[in-house]
Short mmCIF file of C-alpha atoms in Angstrom, two decimals:
data_model
loop_
_atom_site.label_atom_id
_atom_site.label_comp_id
_atom_site.label_asym_id
_atom_site.label_seq_id
_atom_site.Cartn_x
_atom_site.Cartn_y
_atom_site.Cartn_z
CA MET A 1 -36.08 -4.90 42.95
CA GLU A 2 -37.05 -8.61 43.53
CA ARG A 3 -35.08 -10.88 45.68
CA SER A 4 -35.52 -14.68 46.32
CA THR A 5 -37.29 -15.57 49.47
CA THR A 6 -34.85 -18.40 49.85
CA PRO A 7 -31.49 -17.09 50.89
CA ASP A 8 -29.61 -20.44 50.38
CA THR A 9 -30.71 -20.83 46.65
CA ALA A 10 -30.84 -17.18 45.55
CA SER A 11 -27.75 -15.41 44.51
CA GLU A 12 -26.70 -12.05 43.15
CA LYS A 13 -24.50 -12.40 40.17
CA PRO A 14 -23.32 -8.87 38.64
CA ASN A 15 -22.86 -9.34 34.84
CA PRO A 16 -19.37 -8.49 33.67
CA SER A 17 -20.68 -7.49 30.45
CA HIS A 18 -22.18 -4.44 31.89
CA HIS A 19 -19.26 -3.22 33.55
CA GLY A 20 -18.74 -0.39 31.13
CA THR A 21 -22.23 1.09 31.44
CA GLY A 22 -22.85 0.66 35.19
CA ALA A 23 -25.55 -2.00 34.66
CA VAL A 24 -26.17 -4.36 37.46
CA GLN A 25 -27.82 -7.63 36.43
CA MET A 26 -29.70 -9.48 39.12
CA ARG A 27 -30.88 -12.99 38.31
CA ILE A 28 -33.44 -14.76 40.12
CA LYS A 29 -33.50 -18.45 40.18
CA ASN A 30 -35.61 -20.74 42.19
CA ALA A 31 -34.00 -24.16 42.72
CA ASN A 32 -37.51 -25.82 43.64
CA SER A 33 -39.21 -24.42 40.44
CA HIS A 34 -39.35 -26.94 37.37
CA HIS A 35 -39.12 -23.75 35.19
CA ASP A 36 -35.44 -23.36 35.82
CA ARG A 37 -34.66 -22.59 32.15
CA LEU A 38 -37.15 -19.71 32.01
CA SER A 39 -35.48 -17.70 34.65
CA GLN A 40 -36.12 -13.98 34.47
CA SER A 41 -33.77 -10.96 34.68
CA LYS A 42 -34.03 -7.30 35.19
CA SER A 43 -31.40 -4.65 34.52
CA MET A 44 -30.82 -1.32 36.27
CA ILE A 45 -29.07 1.23 34.16
CA LEU A 46 -27.44 4.03 36.01
CA SER A 47 -26.88 6.25 32.91
CA GLU A 48 -29.56 8.82 32.37
CA ASN A 49 -29.40 8.69 28.58
CA VAL A 50 -29.10 4.95 27.88
CA LYS A 51 -32.13 2.78 28.59
CA VAL A 52 -32.24 -0.93 27.82
CA THR A 53 -35.97 -1.79 27.21
CA GLU A 54 -35.49 -5.27 25.73
CA PRO A 55 -34.98 -8.43 28.13
CA VAL A 56 -31.73 -10.02 27.66
CA ASN A 57 -31.67 -13.82 26.91
CA ARG A 58 -29.14 -15.50 29.36
CA HIS A 59 -29.04 -18.69 27.42
CA ARG A 60 -25.11 -19.52 27.14
CA ARG A 61 -24.99 -20.02 23.50
CA ASN A 62 -27.36 -16.92 22.64
CA HIS A 63 -25.26 -14.84 25.07
CA SER A 64 -22.23 -15.03 22.82
CA GLN A 65 -23.94 -14.62 19.51
CA HIS A 66 -27.16 -12.60 19.35
CA ASN A 67 -30.00 -10.87 21.36
CA LEU A 68 -27.40 -8.48 22.93
CA THR A 69 -28.40 -4.92 23.24
CA LEU A 70 -25.95 -2.18 21.70
CA ALA A 71 -24.95 -1.29 25.31
CA ASP A 72 -24.17 -4.91 26.06
CA ILE A 73 -21.87 -5.10 22.96
CA ILE A 74 -19.96 -1.96 23.62
CA SER A 75 -19.50 -2.73 27.33
CA THR A 76 -17.92 -6.21 26.49
CA GLN A 77 -14.82 -4.63 24.92
CA ASP A 78 -12.34 -2.45 26.71
CA HIS A 79 -11.16 -0.73 23.53
CA THR A 80 -14.53 0.94 22.94
CA VAL A 81 -13.91 3.81 25.54
CA VAL A 82 -14.78 6.90 23.55
CA GLU A 83 -11.59 9.02 23.25
CA LYS A 84 -13.21 11.78 20.90
CA GLU A 85 -16.41 12.58 19.22
CA GLY A 86 -17.82 15.45 17.21
CA TYR A 87 -18.98 16.58 13.68
CA LEU A 88 -16.87 16.48 10.65
CA LEU A 89 -17.42 16.33 6.91
CA LYS A 90 -16.72 12.79 5.62
CA ALA A 91 -16.49 11.40 2.09
CA LYS A 92 -16.11 7.66 1.41
CA ILE A 93 -14.03 7.39 -1.93
CA ALA A 94 -13.11 3.63 -1.95
CA ASP A 95 -14.76 0.50 -0.77
CA GLY A 96 -12.59 -2.66 -0.65
CA GLY A 97 -10.31 -0.95 -3.25
CA LYS A 98 -13.07 -0.01 -5.55
CA LYS A 99 -13.24 3.74 -6.13
CA LEU A 100 -16.48 5.47 -5.25
CA ARG A 101 -18.05 8.64 -6.31
CA LYS A 102 -17.03 11.39 -3.80
CA ASN A 103 -20.10 12.78 -1.78
CA TRP A 104 -19.57 14.90 1.15
CA SER A 105 -21.96 14.61 4.21
CA THR A 106 -21.90 15.84 7.74
CA SER A 107 -21.31 12.81 10.21
CA TRP A 108 -21.08 12.61 13.94
CA ILE A 109 -17.80 10.69 14.32
CA VAL A 110 -17.00 8.65 17.43
CA LEU A 111 -13.27 7.63 18.03
CA THR A 112 -12.27 4.91 20.27
CA ALA A 113 -8.81 3.25 20.78
CA ARG A 114 -9.36 0.75 17.95
CA LYS A 115 -12.00 2.16 15.61
CA MET A 116 -14.14 4.92 14.36
CA GLU A 117 -17.88 5.04 13.88
CA PHE A 118 -19.77 7.28 11.51
CA TYR A 119 -23.45 8.19 12.39
CA LYS A 120 -25.74 9.77 10.02
CA GLU A 121 -27.97 11.51 12.65
CA SER A 122 -28.13 15.28 12.59
CA LYS A 123 -27.85 15.22 16.21
CA GLN A 124 -25.55 13.40 18.58
CA PRO A 125 -26.74 9.80 18.65
CA ALA A 126 -27.73 8.34 22.04
CA LEU A 127 -26.55 4.66 21.80
CA ALA A 128 -29.74 3.22 23.34
CA ASN A 129 -32.26 5.40 21.31
CA LEU A 130 -31.02 4.21 17.83
CA LYS A 131 -33.69 2.69 15.47
CA PRO A 132 -33.86 -1.12 15.56
CA GLY A 133 -31.31 -2.74 13.15
CA TYR A 134 -29.33 0.54 12.73
CA LYS A 135 -25.62 -0.05 12.52
CA PRO A 136 -23.13 2.94 12.31
CA GLU A 137 -20.48 2.65 9.59
CA CYS A 138 -17.43 1.27 11.45
CA VAL A 139 -13.73 1.80 10.45
CA ASP A 140 -11.04 -0.50 12.00
CA LEU A 141 -7.76 1.74 12.61
CA CYS A 142 -5.63 -1.45 13.08
CA GLY A 143 -3.00 -1.12 10.40
CA ALA A 144 -4.66 1.94 8.81
CA ARG A 145 -2.76 4.92 7.22
CA ILE A 146 -3.53 8.59 7.91
CA GLU A 147 -2.14 11.50 5.80
CA TRP A 148 -2.94 14.96 4.64
CA THR A 149 -3.97 15.44 0.97
CA SER A 150 -4.60 18.37 -1.21
CA GLU A 151 -4.95 16.35 -4.51
CA LYS A 152 -8.21 14.38 -3.52
CA SER A 153 -10.34 17.56 -2.91
CA SER A 154 -10.32 21.22 -3.60
CA ARG A 155 -11.54 21.81 -0.02
CA LYS A 156 -8.92 22.92 2.59
CA ASN A 157 -7.93 20.99 5.64
CA VAL A 158 -8.58 17.40 4.30
CA PHE A 159 -6.79 14.22 5.41
CA GLN A 160 -7.34 10.72 4.17
CA ILE A 161 -7.67 7.42 6.25
CA THR A 162 -6.94 4.28 4.24
CA THR A 163 -7.71 0.84 5.91
CA VAL A 164 -6.06 -2.52 5.51
CA SER A 165 -9.26 -3.72 3.74
CA GLY A 166 -9.03 -0.96 0.98
CA ASN A 167 -11.62 1.50 2.31
CA GLU A 168 -10.69 5.21 2.00
CA PHE A 169 -12.24 8.07 3.79
CA LEU A 170 -11.67 11.87 3.50
CA LEU A 171 -12.43 13.99 6.70
CA GLN A 172 -12.54 17.67 6.49
CA SER A 173 -13.38 20.80 8.53
CA ASP A 174 -13.02 24.50 7.89
CA ILE A 175 -11.90 25.12 11.48
CA ASP A 176 -8.05 24.71 11.61
CA PHE A 177 -7.50 23.75 15.16
CA LEU A 178 -10.47 21.29 15.12
CA ILE A 179 -9.27 19.22 12.09
CA LEU A 180 -5.78 19.35 13.46
CA ASP A 181 -7.00 18.06 16.77
CA TRP A 182 -8.85 15.24 15.02
CA PHE A 183 -5.78 14.37 12.95
CA HIS A 184 -3.47 13.99 15.84
CA ALA A 185 -6.15 11.93 17.87
CA ILE A 186 -6.74 9.54 15.12
CA LYS A 187 -2.99 9.22 14.36
CA ASN A 188 -2.24 8.58 18.01
CA ALA A 189 -4.84 5.87 18.06
CA ILE A 190 -3.27 4.30 14.86
CA ASP A 191 0.17 4.51 16.32
CA ARG A 192 -0.87 2.59 19.52
CA LEU A 193 -2.30 -0.24 17.76
CA PRO A 194 -0.16 -3.37 16.57
CA LYS A 195 0.90 -3.66 12.89
CA GLU A 196 -1.30 -5.40 10.26
CA ARG A 197 -0.24 -8.90 10.95
CA SER A 198 -1.07 -8.56 14.72
CA CYS A 199 -4.34 -6.96 13.84
CA THR A 200 -5.32 -9.95 11.76
CA SER A 201 -4.20 -12.48 14.30
CA ARG A 202 -6.13 -10.70 17.11
CA ASN A 203 -9.32 -10.49 14.93
CA LEU A 204 -9.11 -14.13 13.88
CA GLU A 205 -8.69 -15.18 17.65
CA PHE A 206 -11.72 -12.97 18.51
CA LYS A 207 -13.70 -14.43 15.75
CA LEU A 208 -12.93 -18.06 16.65
CA ARG A 209 -14.20 -17.44 20.25
CA ARG A 210 -17.47 -15.86 19.30
CA SER A 211 -18.38 -16.92 15.79
CA SER A 212 -19.59 -20.23 14.35
CA SER A 213 -17.51 -21.92 11.56
CA ILE A 214 -19.62 -20.60 8.71
CA GLU A 215 -19.26 -17.04 10.07
CA LEU A 216 -15.52 -17.32 10.34
CA LEU A 217 -15.11 -18.63 6.80
CA ASN A 218 -17.28 -15.79 5.47
CA SER A 219 -15.22 -13.17 7.37
CA LEU A 220 -11.88 -14.63 6.09
CA ASP A 221 -13.10 -14.61 2.63
CA THR A 222 -13.99 -10.82 3.00
CA GLU A 223 -10.54 -9.98 4.50
CA SER A 224 -8.67 -11.68 1.78
CA LYS A 225 -10.64 -9.70 -0.71
CA GLU A 226 -11.37 -12.99 -2.43
CA PRO A 227 -14.90 -13.92 -3.68
CA LYS A 228 -16.43 -16.67 -1.35
CA PRO A 229 -16.03 -20.16 -3.13
CA GLU A 230 -19.46 -21.68 -3.39
CA HIS A 231 -18.18 -24.96 -4.33
CA ARG A 232 -15.01 -26.70 -5.57
CA LYS A 233 -15.48 -25.82 -9.13
CA SER A 234 -15.23 -22.11 -8.57
CA LEU A 235 -12.01 -22.56 -6.72
CA ILE A 236 -10.46 -24.56 -9.71
CA PHE A 237 -11.82 -21.89 -12.04
CA ARG A 238 -9.94 -19.20 -10.23
CA LEU A 239 -6.68 -21.20 -10.10
CA ASN A 240 -6.82 -21.80 -13.86
CA TYR A 241 -7.59 -18.19 -14.45
CA SER A 242 -4.69 -17.03 -12.43
CA ALA A 243 -2.35 -19.34 -14.34
CA SER A 244 -3.65 -18.12 -17.76
CA ASP A 245 -3.51 -14.63 -16.67
CA THR A 246 0.30 -15.11 -15.90
CA ASN A 247 0.80 -16.62 -19.31
CA ASP A 248 -0.95 -13.82 -20.97
CA ARG A 249 1.24 -11.38 -19.31
CA SER A 250 4.38 -13.29 -20.51
CA ARG A 251 3.11 -13.23 -24.04
CA VAL A 252 2.44 -9.65 -23.96
CA LYS A 253 5.90 -8.99 -22.59
CA SER A 254 7.44 -11.10 -25.32
CA ARG A 255 5.47 -9.27 -28.10
CA LEU A 256 6.42 -5.93 -26.76
CA LYS A 257 10.16 -6.89 -26.91
CA LYS A 258 9.81 -8.05 -30.44
CA PHE A 259 8.08 -4.90 -31.47
CA ILE A 260 10.54 -2.50 -29.92
CA SER A 261 13.47 -4.49 -31.49
CA ARG A 262 11.78 -4.28 -34.83
CA ARG A 263 10.60 -0.71 -34.79
CA PRO A 264 11.79 1.60 -37.57
CA SER A 265 14.37 4.25 -37.11
CA LEU A 266 13.54 7.92 -36.80
CA LYS A 267 15.22 8.51 -40.27
CA THR A 268 12.96 5.95 -41.92
CA LEU A 269 9.68 7.36 -40.35
CA GLN A 270 10.74 10.89 -41.49
CA GLU A 271 11.45 9.59 -45.03
CA LYS A 272 8.03 7.81 -45.11
CA GLY A 273 6.30 11.02 -43.91
CA ILE A 274 4.99 9.60 -40.76
CA ILE A 275 7.04 11.92 -38.63
CA LYS A 276 7.49 15.43 -40.05
CA ASP A 277 10.13 17.82 -39.19
CA GLN A 278 8.91 20.63 -36.91
CA ILE A 279 9.46 24.30 -37.87
CA PHE A 280 9.15 25.67 -34.32
CA GLY A 281 11.80 24.34 -32.07
CA SER A 282 14.09 23.03 -34.72
CA HIS A 283 17.52 24.30 -35.52
CA LEU A 284 17.73 27.03 -38.04
CA HIS A 285 20.09 25.04 -40.38
CA LEU A 286 17.77 22.11 -40.19
CA VAL A 287 14.70 23.99 -41.34
CA CYS A 288 16.63 25.78 -44.12
CA GLU A 289 18.02 22.46 -45.35
CA HIS A 290 14.45 20.79 -45.32
CA GLU A 291 13.11 23.90 -47.34
CA LYS A 292 16.28 24.12 -49.53
CA SER A 293 16.84 27.77 -48.64
CA THR A 294 18.84 29.94 -46.39
CA VAL A 295 16.04 31.83 -44.82
CA PRO A 296 12.88 30.12 -43.36
CA GLN A 297 9.73 30.37 -45.53
CA PHE A 298 7.69 31.27 -42.35
CA VAL A 299 10.02 34.12 -41.46
CA ARG A 300 9.57 35.49 -45.09
CA LEU A 301 5.67 35.25 -44.84
CA CYS A 302 5.56 37.01 -41.44
CA ILE A 303 7.86 39.90 -42.55
CA LYS A 304 5.69 40.30 -45.76
CA ALA A 305 2.50 40.45 -43.80
CA VAL A 306 3.78 42.91 -41.28
CA GLU A 307 5.14 45.25 -43.96
CA LYS A 308 1.83 44.99 -45.90
CA ARG A 309 -0.49 45.95 -42.93
CA GLY A 310 1.48 46.51 -39.63
CA LEU A 311 4.12 49.18 -40.31
CA ASP A 312 1.69 51.98 -38.96
CA VAL A 313 0.14 49.91 -36.08
CA ASP A 314 1.02 51.54 -32.66
CA GLY A 315 3.28 49.27 -30.63
CA ILE A 316 3.96 46.72 -33.36
CA TYR A 317 6.12 43.88 -32.00
CA ARG A 318 5.80 45.35 -28.43
CA VAL A 319 2.02 44.66 -28.07
CA SER A 320 1.25 40.92 -27.45
CA GLY A 321 -1.23 38.98 -29.55
CA ASN A 322 -3.72 36.37 -28.35
CA LEU A 323 -1.74 33.40 -27.24
CA ALA A 324 -4.33 30.96 -28.03
CA THR A 325 -4.55 32.10 -31.75
CA ILE A 326 -0.66 32.15 -31.78
CA GLN A 327 -0.48 28.62 -30.74
CA LYS A 328 -3.02 27.71 -33.27
CA LEU A 329 -0.75 29.45 -36.05
CA ARG A 330 2.16 27.66 -34.58
CA PHE A 331 0.27 24.22 -35.03
CA VAL A 332 -0.63 24.92 -38.47
CA VAL A 333 2.91 25.86 -39.46
CA ASN A 334 4.19 22.68 -37.75
CA GLN A 335 1.89 20.46 -39.75
CA GLU A 336 3.26 22.05 -42.95
CA GLU A 337 -0.32 23.07 -43.89
CA LYS A 338 -0.52 25.80 -46.52
CA LEU A 339 -0.22 29.03 -44.73
CA ASN A 340 -2.12 32.16 -45.85
CA LEU A 341 -1.50 34.98 -43.30
CA ASP A 342 -4.16 36.98 -45.11
CA ASP A 343 -6.93 34.69 -43.81
CA SER A 344 -9.30 36.33 -41.45
CA GLN A 345 -8.36 34.10 -38.46
CA TRP A 346 -4.81 35.70 -38.65
CA GLU A 347 -6.39 39.28 -39.08
CA ASP A 348 -4.85 40.54 -35.86
CA ILE A 349 -1.38 41.62 -36.95
CA HIS A 350 -0.08 41.26 -33.34
CA VAL A 351 -0.76 37.45 -33.75
CA VAL A 352 1.69 37.39 -36.62
CA THR A 353 4.45 39.35 -34.94
CA GLY A 354 3.95 37.14 -31.75
CA ALA A 355 4.41 33.96 -33.71
CA LEU A 356 7.58 35.29 -35.45
CA LYS A 357 9.00 36.37 -32.04
CA MET A 358 8.15 32.73 -30.75
CA PHE A 359 9.83 31.17 -33.68
CA PHE A 360 13.16 32.93 -32.90
CA ARG A 361 12.57 32.37 -29.08
CA GLU A 362 12.23 28.63 -29.54
CA LEU A 363 15.21 28.11 -31.68
CA PRO A 364 17.50 25.56 -29.76
CA GLU A 365 20.37 27.83 -30.50
CA PRO A 366 19.52 31.44 -30.99
CA LEU A 367 19.96 33.45 -34.21
CA PHE A 368 23.27 34.79 -32.76
CA PRO A 369 24.98 31.49 -31.88
CA TYR A 370 26.13 30.45 -28.46
CA CYS A 371 29.81 30.66 -29.63
CA PHE A 372 29.47 34.19 -30.75
CA PHE A 373 27.81 35.66 -27.59
CA GLU A 374 30.87 36.75 -25.63
CA GLN A 375 32.56 38.15 -28.82
CA PHE A 376 29.64 40.33 -29.55
CA VAL A 377 29.51 41.49 -25.83
CA GLU A 378 33.19 42.48 -25.98
CA ALA A 379 32.61 44.08 -29.23
CA ILE A 380 29.78 46.39 -27.96
CA LYS A 381 32.07 47.44 -24.99
CA ILE A 382 34.45 49.10 -27.40
CA GLN A 383 34.37 52.88 -26.74
CA ASP A 384 35.38 54.13 -30.21
CA ASN A 385 32.30 54.02 -32.37
CA THR A 386 34.18 53.23 -35.65
CA THR A 387 36.04 50.35 -34.19
CA ARG A 388 32.94 49.01 -32.39
CA ILE A 389 31.04 48.99 -35.80
CA LYS A 390 33.83 47.27 -37.68
CA SER A 391 34.15 44.65 -34.85
CA ILE A 392 30.45 43.88 -35.16
CA ARG A 393 30.63 43.87 -39.00
CA SER A 394 33.40 41.38 -38.78
CA LEU A 395 31.50 39.07 -36.43
CA VAL A 396 28.41 39.18 -38.52
CA LYS A 397 30.33 38.14 -41.57
CA LYS A 398 31.64 35.09 -39.79
CA LEU A 399 28.10 33.74 -38.95
CA PRO A 400 26.86 30.51 -40.79
CA LYS A 401 25.16 31.24 -44.05
CA PRO A 402 21.48 30.47 -42.73
CA ASN A 403 22.16 32.78 -39.66
CA TYR A 404 23.63 35.65 -41.72
CA ASP A 405 20.91 35.64 -44.46
CA THR A 406 18.04 35.34 -41.93
CA MET A 407 19.65 38.06 -39.78
CA LYS A 408 19.95 40.34 -42.71
CA ILE A 409 16.43 40.17 -43.82
CA LEU A 410 15.11 40.45 -40.38
CA PHE A 411 17.10 43.62 -39.48
CA GLU A 412 16.33 45.12 -42.89
CA HIS A 413 12.63 44.65 -41.84
CA LEU A 414 13.09 46.03 -38.46
CA LYS A 415 14.89 49.08 -39.90
CA LYS A 416 11.68 49.77 -41.85
CA ILE A 417 9.71 49.55 -38.64
CA ALA A 418 12.00 52.04 -36.85
CA ALA A 419 11.50 54.44 -39.92
CA LYS A 420 7.84 54.66 -39.06
CA GLU A 421 8.60 55.69 -35.44
CA SER A 422 6.42 58.68 -35.50
CA VAL A 423 3.49 56.58 -36.30
CA ASN A 424 4.06 53.22 -34.55
CA LEU A 425 6.13 54.62 -31.65
CA MET A 426 8.83 51.96 -32.05
CA SER A 427 12.26 53.49 -32.12
CA THR A 428 15.54 51.36 -32.46
CA GLN A 429 15.80 51.46 -28.79
CA SER A 430 12.34 49.93 -28.31
CA LEU A 431 13.19 47.30 -30.94
CA GLY A 432 16.40 46.58 -29.18
CA ILE A 433 14.62 45.90 -25.91
CA VAL A 434 12.06 43.59 -27.74
CA PHE A 435 14.40 41.52 -29.71
CA GLY A 436 17.66 41.66 -27.71
CA PRO A 437 16.99 38.80 -25.28
CA THR A 438 15.08 36.83 -28.17
CA LEU A 439 17.98 36.95 -30.92
CA LEU A 440 21.04 36.89 -28.39
CA ARG A 441 21.52 34.97 -25.02
CA PRO A 442 24.34 33.09 -23.37
CA GLU A 443 24.34 29.31 -23.35
CA LYS A 444 24.55 29.34 -19.65
CA GLU A 445 23.53 32.22 -17.42
CA THR A 446 26.61 33.36 -15.53
CA GLY A 447 27.11 36.74 -13.72
CA ASN A 448 24.70 39.58 -13.72
CA MET A 449 21.65 38.86 -15.90
CA ALA A 450 20.75 42.51 -15.87
CA VAL A 451 24.19 43.53 -17.43
CA HIS A 452 23.79 40.77 -20.16
CA MET A 453 20.29 42.04 -20.93
CA LEU A 454 21.82 45.78 -21.31
CA TYR A 455 24.55 44.37 -23.86
CA GLN A 456 21.85 42.26 -25.68
CA ASN A 457 19.70 45.45 -26.24
CA GLN A 458 22.71 47.66 -27.21
CA ILE A 459 23.88 45.19 -29.81
CA VAL A 460 20.48 44.99 -31.57
CA GLU A 461 20.19 48.79 -31.27
CA LEU A 462 23.66 49.48 -32.74
CA MET A 463 23.02 46.93 -35.82
CA LEU A 464 19.64 48.69 -36.64
CA SER A 465 21.21 52.25 -36.36
CA GLU A 466 24.29 51.26 -38.45
CA TYR A 467 22.49 48.66 -40.64
CA SER A 468 24.02 49.91 -43.97
CA LYS A 469 27.58 49.84 -42.56
CA ILE A 470 27.26 46.29 -40.96
CA PHE A 471 25.33 44.52 -43.64
CA GLY A 472 26.71 46.56 -46.77
CA SER A 473 28.95 45.16 -49.29
CA GLU A 474 31.75 47.45 -48.81
CA GLU A 475 33.07 49.23 -45.65
CA ASP A 476 32.48 52.90 -45.47
#
């Protein structure tokens, strides 16, 4: 190490900017030399891994703006003490509010009290051995938000960091305790920092000390997310555009209000055929009124198809059909398209039976109206069989015409199914289990649902077993 031969004119000045890295700068200056501005400096780095090979220019202006090594920059700020570092999967999904395509990559992450840095190196980066001009991606944590997310990625253990400038990052690790440790470390760092306004003020003060006026204007433009005005004309254009944009929004609102106030009623749209009445999900009496009948045409078509090619099918009404094909059939019926159940696409008879059950299940009010539910339950509880049948018959006769006629045709059809029990294995009891909850249910579930289901099944089973007595023209 060199020292001046003139003790009175040579002095040792430790550089405060090297306080963090243990660097000791010794400046040699000869007062008798006319090369005063070309003084030399040497640095001694105590760290084994960090070596500064380039000379540092000590000109006062340059010292504050450029020609500093990475170690010099880091050591000048107290908040760059590394709190945590390690590997994580990282994906940047937004830059300044603009959405980006999500690409996961492994990054070496360095967390300090104020920011995070992402390095692309596959190994832990040594600060002094970085390539010339390399700058890690830096994230200012001041005013940032951190939260767990399961919607932004199918991976597990993912949390998101959103900065005040509109940048969004996803961080992930399959190791539970590792990602949890990172989450708390970053959250604690964010919580210790001042709020967004304080951060902006501190950044502005720092830039005023170290930046020229041009750099400050550029940075302010970036932080406000506004394009940099290159001349006065561009600023005037933006102001005019904002005013016209506000006027456009007002005009759109006014037009929407007029459109809503003048829109036609539902009845008018139905009369013009723009909105058609749905078959599935509509009240039974509305479907019948629309078709000018007391039994929906769809019910008649399904019963006819099943009796034509499904009476001998094993598990008819119990086996489920393909749900996608059933929904397709449902769509065709709702569009009032001409329905031909003999078409090859409805070849599976279980699709037809599934659609028929869906029709009854989606009735807003079941085939047995809500107001009759408790009365049918009380009737089935009667111990004397003759009295029980008379009570059920009396209730059936009181049903509205569409309900009674549809019920009579349906139960007559199911009676034919039960008559083929030896082939299709569907007894009256089996049919009661299938159709009980579909045709009969309370408006509000109260009490024991299992008990209600038992009564529902028994009512359907009794009406099938005693069909002639309940639906006959005269009492036996």
